[in-house]
Every structure is written in structure tokens, then in C-alpha cells.
């Protein structure tokens, strides 16, 4: 199993955010912004790995309809003032952070099988990293990846922001619409592991 987890530097950035609450947190579809006066941090989505399990050697070298992607998040320090754009959405302002939890998931990708001429079958899904891979599927699992896919930010006011990738998407939009604000542990624990930042 390959792992794509937060680096030591990224964990340092997250600890800074936890210990020094930002002035504002913004949502910008492809990233979240933690705004401080003259600098800011970005939580953004990054391609962890391109997965091409095609049986064709030519297809393995280039993107095809069978190519899949594993996504992860990264936290980046920007030594410049953040300037909100017209599409920026303010999520919180002047709220004290009480806790940050890292969100991990286990992604798995099955072999590609031709079930009819030019008709292929494959599956990708995700589960909580503490769980075993499913055995009831009738297709071989070829690739397993564990990734940090975001964070949950809890505030002294009891507000909770879920800033993570939902369903291995390449943007935060689906998370924003479904689960961005509130306590969804019961609904999400089958797919994610939540680990408090110490």
C-alpha cells in the first residue's frame, strides 16, 4: 500500500493554524485559505498518483478512458497577504480554533477487465484505513493507497468545518455542498479516519 500523508512541514503548518487561529477562513472551490495579516496558508488538492491498470502496454504510458486518479491534500505557506476574489466565500471570521483533526482514507482500484468488445469493467472506492479491504467484490484489487484528504476544524463556538476531499474528487465543491459544516462522523466513518492533531 502506498501512502500520501502530510509531511512534517505540513504538520508544522497545521499545528501553527491550531495554536494561532486565523483572522478568516475562506472557501475557493479548489482550496481553503487560512488568512493571517501579511501571510496565509492554503489547503489544496493535489494529484497523489495517476493509476492506469490497463492491460495494454501502450495504454499504460498514456491517459486513456481507463486512467484513474488518487487525490490528496497539501497545506502550503504563502508569505504574502491574501486578497479575496469575487468568488471567495467567507466561512468564519475571528473564531478561536479548539481542535484540528486530520482526515485519512484508503482508496482502492480494481483491475480493468474487458467484459464485451470495447466495454471494460473496473471499480474504485474508498474505506476507513482501519478497515480491511472488501472481499465480496468479484474483481481483483490491483492498487491500494492511503492518503490524507483534508482536515476538520473545530471552534470554541462549537462550529465544525469539514475541509476534506469527498469521494476522491478533484475539487472541494462536492464537500462544500454536502458536508462542509456540522458533525457528520456517523455518516462518514465508513470512509474516513479522523485523527486529532496533537
mmCIF file of C-alpha atoms in Angstrom:
data_model
loop_
_atom_site.group_PDB
_atom_site.id
_atom_site.type_symbol
_atom_site.label_atom_id
_atom_site.label_comp_id
_atom_site.label_asym_id
_atom_site.label_seq_id
_atom_site.Cartn_x
_atom_site.Cartn_y
_atom_site.Cartn_z
ATOM 1 C CA UNK A 1 0.000 0.000 0.000
ATOM 2 C CA UNK A 2 1.368 3.404 -0.967
ATOM 3 C CA UNK A 3 0.861 6.309 1.408
ATOM 4 C CA UNK A 4 0.474 10.011 0.678
ATOM 5 C CA UNK A 5 0.375 11.673 4.078
ATOM 6 C CA UNK A 6 1.034 15.179 5.364
ATOM 7 C CA UNK A 7 4.772 15.915 5.542
ATOM 8 C CA UNK A 8 6.474 17.105 8.738
ATOM 9 C CA UNK A 9 6.429 20.638 7.320
ATOM 10 C CA UNK A 10 2.702 20.407 6.605
ATOM 11 C CA UNK A 11 2.051 19.085 10.127
ATOM 12 C CA UNK A 12 4.019 22.070 11.463
ATOM 13 C CA UNK A 13 1.774 24.407 9.422
ATOM 14 C CA UNK A 14 -1.367 22.703 10.738
ATOM 15 C CA UNK A 15 -0.120 22.974 14.314
ATOM 16 C CA UNK A 16 0.525 26.688 13.756
ATOM 17 C CA UNK A 17 -3.053 27.144 12.491
ATOM 18 C CA UNK A 18 -4.423 25.242 15.505
ATOM 19 C CA UNK A 19 -2.378 27.241 18.021
ATOM 20 C CA UNK A 20 -2.816 30.623 16.270
ATOM 21 C CA UNK A 21 -6.354 30.921 14.950
ATOM 22 C CA UNK A 22 -6.516 32.717 11.587
ATOM 23 C CA UNK A 23 -8.334 36.005 11.119
ATOM 24 C CA UNK A 24 -10.551 34.417 8.476
ATOM 25 C CA UNK A 25 -11.087 31.108 6.666
ATOM 26 C CA UNK A 26 -12.194 31.283 3.033
ATOM 27 C CA UNK A 27 -13.513 28.732 0.537
ATOM 28 C CA UNK A 28 -12.429 28.963 -3.116
ATOM 29 C CA UNK A 29 -13.655 25.692 -4.761
ATOM 30 C CA UNK A 30 -10.155 24.291 -5.293
ATOM 31 C CA UNK A 31 -8.691 25.403 -1.958
ATOM 32 C CA UNK A 32 -9.358 26.701 1.530
ATOM 33 C CA UNK A 33 -7.491 29.792 2.707
ATOM 34 C CA UNK A 34 -6.400 30.467 6.293
ATOM 35 C CA UNK A 35 -5.840 34.220 6.348
ATOM 36 C CA UNK A 36 -3.383 35.952 8.677
ATOM 37 C CA UNK A 37 -2.352 39.606 8.280
ATOM 38 C CA UNK A 38 0.662 39.548 5.969
ATOM 39 C CA UNK A 39 0.639 35.818 5.095
ATOM 40 C CA UNK A 40 -1.740 32.892 4.629
ATOM 41 C CA UNK A 41 -1.929 29.126 4.287
ATOM 42 C CA UNK A 42 -3.654 27.179 1.509
ATOM 43 C CA UNK A 43 -5.229 23.753 1.903
ATOM 44 C CA UNK A 44 -5.428 22.491 -1.661
ATOM 45 C CA UNK A 45 -5.986 19.316 -3.631
ATOM 46 C CA UNK A 46 -3.049 17.673 -5.346
ATOM 47 C CA UNK A 47 -2.744 14.636 -7.585
ATOM 48 C CA UNK A 48 -1.137 11.909 -5.475
ATOM 49 C CA UNK A 49 -0.885 9.314 -8.207
ATOM 50 C CA UNK A 50 -2.161 8.539 -11.690
ATOM 51 C CA UNK A 51 -3.399 4.958 -11.878
ATOM 52 C CA UNK A 52 -3.555 3.159 -15.191
ATOM 53 C CA UNK A 53 -4.199 -0.544 -14.769
ATOM 54 C CA UNK A 54 -4.878 -1.205 -18.440
ATOM 55 C CA UNK A 55 -3.538 -4.468 -19.829
ATOM 56 C CA UNK A 56 -2.267 -2.712 -22.962
ATOM 57 C CA UNK A 57 1.359 -1.564 -22.715
ATOM 58 C CA UNK A 58 0.563 1.429 -24.937
ATOM 59 C CA UNK A 59 -2.337 2.418 -22.674
ATOM 60 C CA UNK A 60 -0.121 2.202 -19.592
ATOM 61 C CA UNK A 61 2.027 5.033 -20.924
ATOM 62 C CA UNK A 62 -0.741 7.485 -21.761
ATOM 63 C CA UNK A 63 -4.036 8.639 -20.307
ATOM 64 C CA UNK A 64 -6.987 6.606 -21.519
ATOM 65 C CA UNK A 65 -10.620 6.310 -20.562
ATOM 66 C CA UNK A 66 -9.422 3.713 -18.035
ATOM 67 C CA UNK A 67 -6.992 6.075 -16.286
ATOM 68 C CA UNK A 68 -7.954 6.891 -12.704
ATOM 69 C CA UNK A 69 -6.503 9.339 -10.220
ATOM 70 C CA UNK A 70 -5.816 9.281 -6.490
ATOM 71 C CA UNK A 71 -6.106 12.703 -4.877
ATOM 72 C CA UNK A 72 -4.635 14.069 -1.636
ATOM 73 C CA UNK A 73 -4.472 17.431 0.102
ATOM 74 C CA UNK A 74 -1.484 19.568 0.915
ATOM 75 C CA UNK A 75 -1.050 22.618 3.132
ATOM 76 C CA UNK A 76 1.147 25.405 1.768
ATOM 77 C CA UNK A 77 2.536 28.544 3.414
ATOM 78 C CA UNK A 78 2.281 31.744 1.341
ATOM 79 C CA UNK A 79 4.396 34.677 2.514
ATOM 80 C CA UNK A 80 2.010 37.250 1.076
ATOM 81 C CA UNK A 81 -1.243 38.935 2.027
ATOM 82 C CA UNK A 82 -4.353 37.080 0.855
ATOM 83 C CA UNK A 83 -6.643 39.070 -1.448
ATOM 84 C CA UNK A 84 -10.183 37.711 -1.675
ATOM 85 C CA UNK A 85 -11.643 37.339 -5.175
ATOM 86 C CA UNK A 86 -15.258 37.836 -6.257
ATOM 87 C CA UNK A 87 -15.840 34.062 -5.934
ATOM 88 C CA UNK A 88 -14.254 33.767 -2.478
ATOM 89 C CA UNK A 89 -16.695 32.649 0.203
ATOM 90 C CA UNK A 90 -16.026 33.721 3.795
ATOM 91 C CA UNK A 91 -16.619 30.769 6.143
ATOM 92 C CA UNK A 92 -15.528 32.134 9.514
ATOM 93 C CA UNK A 93 -14.053 35.321 10.904
ATOM 94 C CA UNK A 94 -12.406 35.908 14.289
ATOM 95 C CA UNK A 95 -13.274 32.487 15.732
ATOM 96 C CA UNK A 96 -10.955 30.560 18.036
ATOM 97 C CA UNK A 97 -9.946 27.083 16.896
ATOM 98 C CA UNK A 98 -10.199 24.436 19.619
ATOM 99 C CA UNK A 99 -9.099 21.367 17.636
ATOM 100 C CA UNK A 100 -7.958 20.160 14.215
ATOM 101 C CA UNK A 101 -8.388 16.571 13.055
ATOM 102 C CA UNK A 102 -6.625 15.086 10.052
ATOM 103 C CA UNK A 103 -8.838 13.095 7.685
ATOM 104 C CA UNK A 104 -7.391 9.907 6.157
ATOM 105 C CA UNK A 105 -8.904 7.458 3.695
ATOM 106 C CA UNK A 106 -7.909 4.212 1.988
ATOM 107 C CA UNK A 107 -8.526 4.231 -1.772
ATOM 108 C CA UNK A 108 -8.579 1.028 -3.773
ATOM 109 C CA UNK A 109 -8.628 0.395 -7.507
ATOM 110 C CA UNK A 110 -9.521 -2.883 -9.204
ATOM 111 C CA UNK A 111 -8.128 -4.454 -12.343
ATOM 112 C CA UNK A 112 -9.577 -3.430 -15.686
ATOM 113 C CA UNK A 113 -11.433 -6.276 -17.396
ATOM 114 C CA UNK A 114 -12.943 -6.346 -20.849
ATOM 115 C CA UNK A 115 -16.447 -7.745 -20.396
ATOM 116 C CA UNK A 116 -17.501 -7.233 -24.037
ATOM 117 C CA UNK A 117 -15.667 -5.911 -27.061
ATOM 118 C CA UNK A 118 -14.637 -2.336 -26.186
ATOM 119 C CA UNK A 119 -16.609 -2.478 -22.913
ATOM 120 C CA UNK A 120 -14.494 -2.525 -19.773
ATOM 121 C CA UNK A 121 -15.192 -3.004 -16.086
ATOM 122 C CA UNK A 122 -13.258 -1.572 -13.168
ATOM 123 C CA UNK A 123 -14.034 -0.231 -9.742
ATOM 124 C CA UNK A 124 -12.553 2.301 -7.398
ATOM 125 C CA UNK A 125 -13.790 3.149 -3.957
ATOM 126 C CA UNK A 126 -12.661 4.159 -0.505
ATOM 127 C CA UNK A 127 -12.910 2.867 3.043
ATOM 128 C CA UNK A 128 -11.741 3.835 6.517
ATOM 129 C CA UNK A 129 -7.996 2.994 6.738
ATOM 130 C CA UNK A 130 -8.636 0.949 9.892
ATOM 131 C CA UNK A 131 -10.908 -1.430 7.939
ATOM 132 C CA UNK A 132 -9.941 -4.428 5.805
ATOM 133 C CA UNK A 133 -10.384 -4.305 2.056
ATOM 134 C CA UNK A 134 -13.698 -5.734 0.843
ATOM 135 C CA UNK A 135 -13.684 -9.408 -0.097
ATOM 136 C CA UNK A 136 -17.187 -9.605 -1.555
ATOM 137 C CA UNK A 137 -16.295 -7.937 -4.855
ATOM 138 C CA UNK A 138 -15.655 -10.319 -7.745
ATOM 139 C CA UNK A 139 -12.786 -8.416 -9.312
ATOM 140 C CA UNK A 140 -9.142 -8.284 -8.230
ATOM 141 C CA UNK A 141 -7.915 -5.239 -6.291
ATOM 142 C CA UNK A 142 -4.739 -4.038 -8.014
ATOM 143 C CA UNK A 143 -3.789 -0.828 -6.201
ATOM 144 C CA UNK A 144 -4.318 0.445 -2.649
ATOM 145 C CA UNK A 145 -3.437 3.948 -1.498
ATOM 146 C CA UNK A 146 -3.774 5.661 1.877
ATOM 147 C CA UNK A 147 -3.959 9.445 1.736
ATOM 148 C CA UNK A 148 -4.517 12.474 3.926
ATOM 149 C CA UNK A 149 -7.513 14.076 2.240
ATOM 150 C CA UNK A 150 -8.100 17.123 4.421
ATOM 151 C CA UNK A 151 -8.884 18.326 7.900
ATOM 152 C CA UNK A 152 -11.771 19.005 10.253
ATOM 153 C CA UNK A 153 -11.589 22.299 12.130
ATOM 154 C CA UNK A 154 -13.496 22.643 15.407
ATOM 155 C CA UNK A 155 -14.064 26.019 17.042
ATOM 156 C CA UNK A 156 -14.653 27.173 20.622
ATOM 157 C CA UNK A 157 -18.131 28.257 19.437
ATOM 158 C CA UNK A 158 -18.852 24.530 18.679
ATOM 159 C CA UNK A 159 -18.907 25.242 14.944
ATOM 160 C CA UNK A 160 -17.288 22.481 12.848
ATOM 161 C CA UNK A 161 -15.834 22.852 9.332
ATOM 162 C CA UNK A 162 -15.159 19.696 7.310
ATOM 163 C CA UNK A 163 -12.425 20.695 4.856
ATOM 164 C CA UNK A 164 -11.697 17.444 3.033
ATOM 165 C CA UNK A 165 -11.993 15.749 -0.354
ATOM 166 C CA UNK A 166 -15.239 13.833 -0.755
ATOM 167 C CA UNK A 167 -15.301 10.708 -2.980
ATOM 168 C CA UNK A 168 -11.757 11.270 -4.341
ATOM 169 C CA UNK A 169 -12.940 14.359 -6.294
ATOM 170 C CA UNK A 170 -10.523 16.880 -7.778
ATOM 171 C CA UNK A 171 -12.185 19.871 -6.106
ATOM 172 C CA UNK A 172 -13.803 20.681 -2.767
ATOM 173 C CA UNK A 173 -17.171 21.622 -4.305
ATOM 174 C CA UNK A 174 -18.986 18.362 -3.515
ATOM 175 C CA UNK A 175 -17.807 18.535 0.092
ATOM 176 C CA UNK A 176 -18.939 22.139 0.298
ATOM 177 C CA UNK A 177 -22.440 21.207 -0.836
ATOM 178 C CA UNK A 178 -22.833 18.053 1.254
ATOM 179 C CA UNK A 179 -20.819 18.058 4.436
ATOM 180 C CA UNK A 180 -18.921 21.303 4.860
ATOM 181 C CA UNK A 181 -20.441 22.433 8.135
ATOM 182 C CA UNK A 182 -21.533 20.197 11.010
ATOM 183 C CA UNK A 183 -20.844 16.904 12.751
ATOM 184 C CA UNK A 184 -21.083 14.064 10.215
ATOM 185 C CA UNK A 185 -18.900 11.432 11.924
ATOM 186 C CA UNK A 186 -21.615 8.760 11.846
ATOM 187 C CA UNK A 187 -22.183 9.174 8.100
ATOM 188 C CA UNK A 188 -18.503 9.415 7.204
ATOM 189 C CA UNK A 189 -16.719 6.933 9.493
ATOM 190 C CA UNK A 190 -17.038 4.080 6.975
ATOM 191 C CA UNK A 191 -14.864 6.059 4.525
ATOM 192 C CA UNK A 192 -12.621 8.193 6.716
ATOM 193 C CA UNK A 193 -10.432 8.030 9.798
ATOM 194 C CA UNK A 194 -10.266 11.154 11.973
ATOM 195 C CA UNK A 195 -7.033 11.745 13.901
ATOM 196 C CA UNK A 196 -6.662 14.662 16.311
ATOM 197 C CA UNK A 197 -3.628 16.854 15.726
ATOM 198 C CA UNK A 198 -1.557 16.836 18.913
#
